[in-house]
Amino acid sequence: RMASLAAMSTLGTLGSITFLYSATFDASRKFYEEGLGLPIRSNKGAVVFYALPGTACSLGVVKEGISAAQTPPCSAKTAGRDTVMLCLLTDQVDNIHSRLSKMEACEEVQKPQENTKFGIYNSLVRDPDGYLIELQQFLDPAEQRLFTGRG
């Protein structure tokens, strides 16, 4: 299975960027930089790219209204409903959740808890633009390694 995942890069896909559109750009930057501690890969002014774990994964936080698409996407807050859930894998769910829950612009949705239905330990928060952020650890160490490459 790992061989087929490794082969994906030979099919022309070299990385990925997930874009989140922000109506509260400065507060969102603080959430991702200070709250989650994501390093900035590139800052283009109205778009800030954060490095995600892995070698070619990025998160782009974009000022709402800026897009290469003719009809720019909008934030979850503007849409009035969940539009995306960003799941971040970690072995520090409690520590990160605690740090985020102290931020004024962060809304706590679910305290850390075990979810046996999905075999995970997770918590849920909302970023300043209303996006649902899941902090997750697989309960099965083999599955955690499969998704993170770490033991």
mmCIF file of C-alpha atoms in Angstrom:
data_model
loop_
_atom_site.group_PDB
_atom_site.id
_atom_site.type_symbol
_atom_site.label_atom_id
_atom_site.label_comp_id
_atom_site.label_asym_id
_atom_site.label_seq_id
_atom_site.Cartn_x
_atom_site.Cartn_y
_atom_site.Cartn_z
ATOM 1 C CA ARG A 1 0.000 0.000 0.000
ATOM 2 C CA MET A 2 2.817 2.407 0.868
ATOM 3 C CA ALA A 3 4.411 1.696 -2.513
ATOM 4 C CA SER A 4 1.242 2.826 -4.303
ATOM 5 C CA LEU A 5 1.179 6.012 -2.203
ATOM 6 C CA ALA A 6 4.813 6.703 -3.026
ATOM 7 C CA ALA A 7 4.082 6.178 -6.714
ATOM 8 C CA MET A 8 1.577 9.052 -6.696
ATOM 9 C CA SER A 9 4.418 11.555 -7.135
ATOM 10 C CA THR A 10 5.411 9.812 -10.370
ATOM 11 C CA LEU A 11 1.966 10.588 -11.817
ATOM 12 C CA GLY A 12 2.740 14.308 -11.962
ATOM 13 C CA THR A 13 1.384 15.432 -8.591
ATOM 14 C CA LEU A 14 4.213 16.894 -6.549
ATOM 15 C CA GLY A 15 2.431 18.529 -3.634
ATOM 16 C CA SER A 16 -0.774 20.096 -2.453
ATOM 17 C CA ILE A 17 -2.111 23.406 -1.175
ATOM 18 C CA THR A 18 -5.408 23.699 0.670
ATOM 19 C CA PHE A 19 -6.839 27.229 0.517
ATOM 20 C CA LEU A 20 -8.995 28.681 3.303
ATOM 21 C CA TYR A 21 -10.644 32.031 2.540
ATOM 22 C CA SER A 22 -10.531 34.541 5.369
ATOM 23 C CA ALA A 23 -12.859 37.400 6.262
ATOM 24 C CA THR A 24 -10.748 37.972 9.404
ATOM 25 C CA PHE A 25 -7.276 37.753 7.859
ATOM 26 C CA ASP A 26 -5.166 39.156 10.734
ATOM 27 C CA ALA A 27 -6.923 37.053 13.383
ATOM 28 C CA SER A 28 -6.564 33.966 11.166
ATOM 29 C CA ARG A 29 -2.844 34.620 10.729
ATOM 30 C CA LYS A 30 -2.455 34.801 14.513
ATOM 31 C CA PHE A 31 -4.431 31.549 14.916
ATOM 32 C CA TYR A 32 -2.272 29.598 12.441
ATOM 33 C CA GLU A 33 1.079 31.220 13.331
ATOM 34 C CA GLU A 34 0.846 31.562 17.110
ATOM 35 C CA GLY A 35 -1.911 29.093 18.002
ATOM 36 C CA LEU A 36 -0.858 26.199 15.790
ATOM 37 C CA GLY A 37 2.765 27.280 15.318
ATOM 38 C CA LEU A 38 2.728 26.671 11.557
ATOM 39 C CA PRO A 39 5.829 28.108 9.845
ATOM 40 C CA ILE A 40 5.294 30.548 6.968
ATOM 41 C CA ARG A 41 6.441 29.049 3.681
ATOM 42 C CA SER A 42 5.693 32.188 1.641
ATOM 43 C CA ASN A 43 3.922 35.504 2.276
ATOM 44 C CA LYS A 44 2.333 37.120 -0.783
ATOM 45 C CA GLY A 45 0.481 39.831 1.149
ATOM 46 C CA ALA A 46 -3.144 38.795 0.647
ATOM 47 C CA VAL A 47 -2.154 35.102 0.690
ATOM 48 C CA VAL A 48 0.059 33.496 3.316
ATOM 49 C CA PHE A 49 1.260 29.949 2.716
ATOM 50 C CA TYR A 50 1.999 27.830 5.791
ATOM 51 C CA ALA A 51 4.082 24.668 5.726
ATOM 52 C CA LEU A 52 2.170 21.610 6.878
ATOM 53 C CA PRO A 53 3.890 18.424 8.022
ATOM 54 C CA GLY A 54 5.341 16.493 5.106
ATOM 55 C CA THR A 55 7.544 17.745 2.358
ATOM 56 C CA ALA A 56 5.064 19.203 -0.116
ATOM 57 C CA CYS A 57 1.899 20.107 1.783
ATOM 58 C CA SER A 58 0.853 23.708 2.354
ATOM 59 C CA LEU A 59 -2.055 25.639 3.790
ATOM 60 C CA GLY A 60 -2.881 28.955 2.107
ATOM 61 C CA VAL A 61 -4.884 31.506 4.105
ATOM 62 C CA VAL A 62 -6.348 33.962 1.596
ATOM 63 C CA LYS A 63 -8.127 37.284 2.069
ATOM 64 C CA GLU A 64 -11.739 36.724 1.077
ATOM 65 C CA GLY A 65 -12.404 37.965 -2.451
ATOM 66 C CA ILE A 66 -8.913 37.074 -3.745
ATOM 67 C CA SER A 67 -8.809 34.028 -6.004
ATOM 68 C CA ALA A 68 -7.773 32.651 -9.374
ATOM 69 C CA ALA A 69 -11.368 31.408 -9.675
ATOM 70 C CA GLN A 70 -13.871 33.679 -11.415
ATOM 71 C CA THR A 71 -16.236 33.363 -8.429
ATOM 72 C CA PRO A 72 -13.970 33.387 -5.370
ATOM 73 C CA PRO A 73 -14.758 30.938 -2.570
ATOM 74 C CA CYS A 74 -15.828 32.411 0.768
ATOM 75 C CA SER A 75 -15.159 31.619 4.405
ATOM 76 C CA ALA A 76 -17.336 29.284 6.446
ATOM 77 C CA LYS A 77 -18.393 32.308 8.496
ATOM 78 C CA THR A 78 -19.626 34.120 5.366
ATOM 79 C CA ALA A 79 -21.284 30.953 4.024
ATOM 80 C CA GLY A 80 -23.048 30.435 7.343
ATOM 81 C CA ARG A 81 -22.193 26.727 7.481
ATOM 82 C CA ASP A 82 -19.270 24.325 7.533
ATOM 83 C CA THR A 83 -17.578 24.274 4.159
ATOM 84 C CA VAL A 84 -14.271 22.575 5.039
ATOM 85 C CA MET A 85 -12.851 20.686 7.992
ATOM 86 C CA LEU A 86 -9.083 20.783 8.337
ATOM 87 C CA CYS A 87 -7.788 17.717 10.173
ATOM 88 C CA LEU A 88 -4.312 18.043 11.677
ATOM 89 C CA LEU A 89 -2.702 14.833 12.899
ATOM 90 C CA THR A 90 -0.732 15.077 16.117
ATOM 91 C CA ASP A 91 0.326 13.128 19.158
ATOM 92 C CA GLN A 92 -0.283 16.265 21.263
ATOM 93 C CA VAL A 93 -4.065 16.764 20.990
ATOM 94 C CA ASP A 94 -4.384 17.923 24.625
ATOM 95 C CA ASN A 95 -1.476 20.405 24.515
ATOM 96 C CA ILE A 96 -2.475 22.028 21.229
ATOM 97 C CA HIS A 97 -6.156 22.156 22.187
ATOM 98 C CA SER A 98 -5.247 23.836 25.482
ATOM 99 C CA ARG A 99 -3.113 26.467 23.712
ATOM 100 C CA LEU A 100 -5.807 27.191 21.109
ATOM 101 C CA SER A 101 -8.670 27.356 23.606
ATOM 102 C CA LYS A 102 -6.886 30.245 25.359
ATOM 103 C CA MET A 103 -6.964 32.354 22.183
ATOM 104 C CA GLU A 104 -9.760 34.910 22.069
ATOM 105 C CA ALA A 105 -10.477 34.292 18.369
ATOM 106 C CA CYS A 106 -10.742 30.505 18.810
ATOM 107 C CA GLU A 107 -14.075 28.835 19.527
ATOM 108 C CA GLU A 108 -13.981 25.501 21.335
ATOM 109 C CA VAL A 109 -16.392 23.001 19.742
ATOM 110 C CA GLN A 110 -15.366 19.740 21.438
ATOM 111 C CA LYS A 111 -12.905 19.064 24.229
ATOM 112 C CA PRO A 112 -10.389 16.254 23.614
ATOM 113 C CA GLN A 113 -12.066 12.862 23.807
ATOM 114 C CA GLU A 114 -11.800 9.302 22.556
ATOM 115 C CA ASN A 115 -14.030 8.467 19.602
ATOM 116 C CA THR A 116 -14.200 4.669 19.338
ATOM 117 C CA LYS A 117 -16.474 4.802 16.290
ATOM 118 C CA PHE A 118 -13.597 6.203 14.216
ATOM 119 C CA GLY A 119 -10.721 4.854 16.328
ATOM 120 C CA ILE A 120 -9.368 8.300 17.160
ATOM 121 C CA TYR A 121 -8.643 10.703 20.007
ATOM 122 C CA ASN A 122 -9.645 14.174 18.875
ATOM 123 C CA SER A 123 -10.838 17.672 19.643
ATOM 124 C CA LEU A 124 -12.575 20.301 17.535
ATOM 125 C CA VAL A 125 -12.182 24.091 17.444
ATOM 126 C CA ARG A 126 -13.145 26.859 15.030
ATOM 127 C CA ASP A 127 -10.620 29.293 13.642
ATOM 128 C CA PRO A 128 -11.453 33.032 13.426
ATOM 129 C CA ASP A 129 -13.261 32.495 10.095
ATOM 130 C CA GLY A 130 -15.435 29.699 11.425
ATOM 131 C CA TYR A 131 -13.539 26.803 9.822
ATOM 132 C CA LEU A 132 -13.761 23.556 11.750
ATOM 133 C CA ILE A 133 -10.281 22.398 12.806
ATOM 134 C CA GLU A 134 -9.853 18.848 14.071
ATOM 135 C CA LEU A 135 -6.824 17.853 16.120
ATOM 136 C CA GLN A 136 -6.596 14.089 15.772
ATOM 137 C CA GLN A 137 -4.548 11.091 16.816
ATOM 138 C CA PHE A 138 -5.354 7.582 15.630
ATOM 139 C CA LEU A 139 -5.741 5.155 18.552
ATOM 140 C CA ASP A 140 -4.039 2.386 16.564
ATOM 141 C CA PRO A 141 -0.285 3.203 16.445
ATOM 142 C CA ALA A 142 0.048 1.446 13.064
ATOM 143 C CA GLU A 143 -2.643 3.681 11.567
ATOM 144 C CA GLN A 144 -1.021 6.787 13.092
ATOM 145 C CA ARG A 145 2.274 5.741 11.449
ATOM 146 C CA LEU A 146 0.519 5.097 8.115
ATOM 147 C CA PHE A 147 -0.817 8.675 8.002
ATOM 148 C CA THR A 148 2.107 10.496 9.640
ATOM 149 C CA GLY A 149 5.150 8.435 8.779
ATOM 150 C CA ARG A 150 6.050 8.592 12.493
ATOM 151 C CA GLY A 151 5.827 6.092 15.321
#
